[in-house]
XYZ file of C-alpha atoms in Angstrom:
170
model
C -5.816 10.548 24.974
C -7.879 13.144 26.731
C -11.630 13.250 26.888
C -13.448 14.415 23.800
C -15.917 17.247 24.027
C -19.457 16.801 22.776
C -18.580 18.968 19.770
C -15.580 16.746 18.946
C -17.690 13.594 19.272
C -20.338 14.992 16.918
C -17.783 16.162 14.342
C -15.984 12.818 14.532
C -19.254 10.940 14.005
C -20.037 13.109 10.999
C -16.529 12.518 9.643
C -16.941 8.733 9.954
C -20.316 8.980 8.185
C -18.827 11.095 5.364
C -15.978 8.647 4.763
C -18.390 5.692 4.868
C -20.862 7.346 2.491
C -18.217 8.497 0.009
C -16.698 5.011 -0.022
C -20.090 3.675 -1.071
C -19.675 5.700 -4.288
C -17.447 3.234 -6.074
C -16.654 1.270 -9.209
C -15.629 -2.358 -8.925
C -12.515 -3.135 -10.955
C -12.568 -6.048 -13.392
C -8.901 -6.931 -12.742
C -7.144 -8.767 -9.954
C -9.487 -9.661 -7.132
C -11.921 -6.989 -8.254
C -10.957 -4.168 -5.918
C -12.671 -0.802 -5.870
C -12.101 2.731 -6.969
C -14.067 4.877 -4.526
C -14.371 8.450 -3.293
C -13.785 7.742 0.409
C -10.273 9.171 0.378
C -11.620 12.655 -0.372
C -13.362 13.187 2.991
C -10.629 11.157 4.716
C -7.921 13.553 3.569
C -10.032 16.655 4.181
C -10.892 15.539 7.721
C -7.246 14.741 8.518
C -6.009 18.045 7.088
C -8.712 20.160 8.729
C -9.148 18.450 12.099
C -5.861 16.598 12.556
C -4.401 13.172 13.144
C -6.807 11.840 15.754
C -9.964 12.586 13.809
C -8.324 11.534 10.533
C -7.404 8.163 12.017
C -10.846 7.574 13.523
C -12.748 8.707 10.409
C -10.617 6.541 8.125
C -10.510 3.415 10.274
C -14.184 3.363 11.181
C -15.624 4.899 7.985
C -13.916 2.565 5.536
C -13.822 -0.352 7.976
C -17.607 -0.169 8.333
C -17.952 -0.009 4.571
C -16.018 -3.275 4.284
C -18.212 -4.910 6.941
C -21.477 -3.713 5.433
C -20.489 -3.722 1.764
C -19.573 -7.381 1.426
C -15.819 -6.971 1.897
C -15.707 -8.460 5.401
C -12.310 -10.212 5.071
C -10.791 -6.832 4.291
C -12.231 -4.982 7.310
C -9.334 -5.578 9.764
C -6.729 -4.569 7.174
C -8.754 -1.535 6.129
C -9.217 -0.475 9.751
C -5.443 -0.498 10.281
C -4.260 0.776 6.885
C -6.759 3.598 6.457
C -6.564 4.549 10.124
C -2.801 4.931 9.734
C -3.287 6.866 6.495
C -5.604 9.338 8.242
C -3.179 9.662 11.132
C -0.198 10.255 8.816
C -2.007 12.875 6.734
C -3.002 14.646 9.942
C 0.529 14.604 11.385
C 2.199 15.827 8.212
C -0.366 18.534 7.466
C -0.164 19.783 11.065
C 3.588 20.319 10.603
C 3.416 21.617 7.013
C 0.153 23.548 6.878
C 0.221 24.486 3.188
C -0.535 22.924 -0.192
C 2.969 21.448 -0.491
C 2.591 19.866 2.947
C -0.827 18.486 2.057
C 0.584 17.038 -1.182
C 3.424 15.406 0.748
C 0.900 13.984 3.221
C -1.205 12.521 0.415
C 1.895 10.980 -1.212
C 2.781 9.303 2.082
C -0.802 8.035 2.395
C -0.590 6.714 -1.167
C 2.557 4.744 -0.347
C 0.904 3.393 2.813
C -2.175 2.330 0.834
C -0.181 0.565 -1.883
C 2.114 -1.288 0.531
C -0.608 -2.019 3.084
C -3.157 -3.359 0.623
C -0.492 -5.273 -1.312
C 0.437 -7.145 1.869
C -3.202 -7.580 2.920
C -4.239 -8.952 -0.475
C -1.261 -11.311 -0.578
C -2.157 -12.651 2.868
C -5.893 -12.906 2.178
C -5.508 -14.682 -1.175
C -2.169 -16.447 -0.625
C -0.630 -14.993 -3.768
C 2.251 -12.485 -3.749
C 2.120 -11.700 -7.487
C -1.540 -10.962 -8.153
C -1.727 -7.948 -5.759
C 0.340 -6.000 -8.278
C -2.865 -5.715 -10.330
C -4.466 -3.694 -7.511
C -1.843 -0.952 -7.589
C -3.325 1.005 -10.538
C -6.724 1.192 -8.799
C -5.093 2.459 -5.609
C -3.170 5.071 -7.588
C -6.370 6.216 -9.304
C -8.199 6.499 -5.958
C -5.479 8.606 -4.397
C -4.903 10.631 -7.583
C -8.575 11.572 -7.890
C -8.692 12.482 -4.200
C -5.548 14.613 -4.520
C -6.909 16.511 -7.537
C -10.062 17.357 -5.574
C -8.555 17.893 -2.101
C -5.427 19.942 -2.807
C -7.103 23.021 -4.345
C -9.762 23.297 -1.621
C -8.205 21.958 1.601
C -6.669 25.222 2.799
C -9.793 27.277 2.164
C -12.050 24.676 3.773
C -9.728 24.405 6.764
C -9.924 28.137 7.418
C -13.680 28.339 6.885
C -14.608 25.234 8.888
C -12.273 26.008 11.767
C -13.916 29.445 12.073
C -17.425 27.998 11.936
C -16.765 25.098 14.318
C -15.148 27.487 16.793
C -18.345 29.555 16.928
C -20.673 26.587 17.590
C -21.573 26.493 21.266
């Protein structure tokens, strides 16, 4: 990894803060272990699509990982750091190769699969039960579905606009 410019450091810090803040907007589920439906995937996907794999991975891992540490979900923080970091990376990689709505949709579907499998395994390991994590799948699907409905129509336009604006900042 090369050195990051000051501009990249600032944008990355803002991306982490956006993911963290949006994750704080959540509803606790009354099923399973009481997981969350939150809005953190919206800025995660937008950051990964607009700025790429590196920033997507950092924003996801640190933004949602910090939420777990500060929001009372400490046992989940290591899993979240890995799972969401990989989700951000994957969305960035796929959307870099397929820079259109279909590519973004494919990237979000891959992230959805990663979330379901990753959190299923994490929950099974944390709670020692391989059946109960099935109850968390609907919440994960809702999180990703809501994010997709919001992200897909605006990602391309935001990418063009923000890239232009960020390029002009000196």
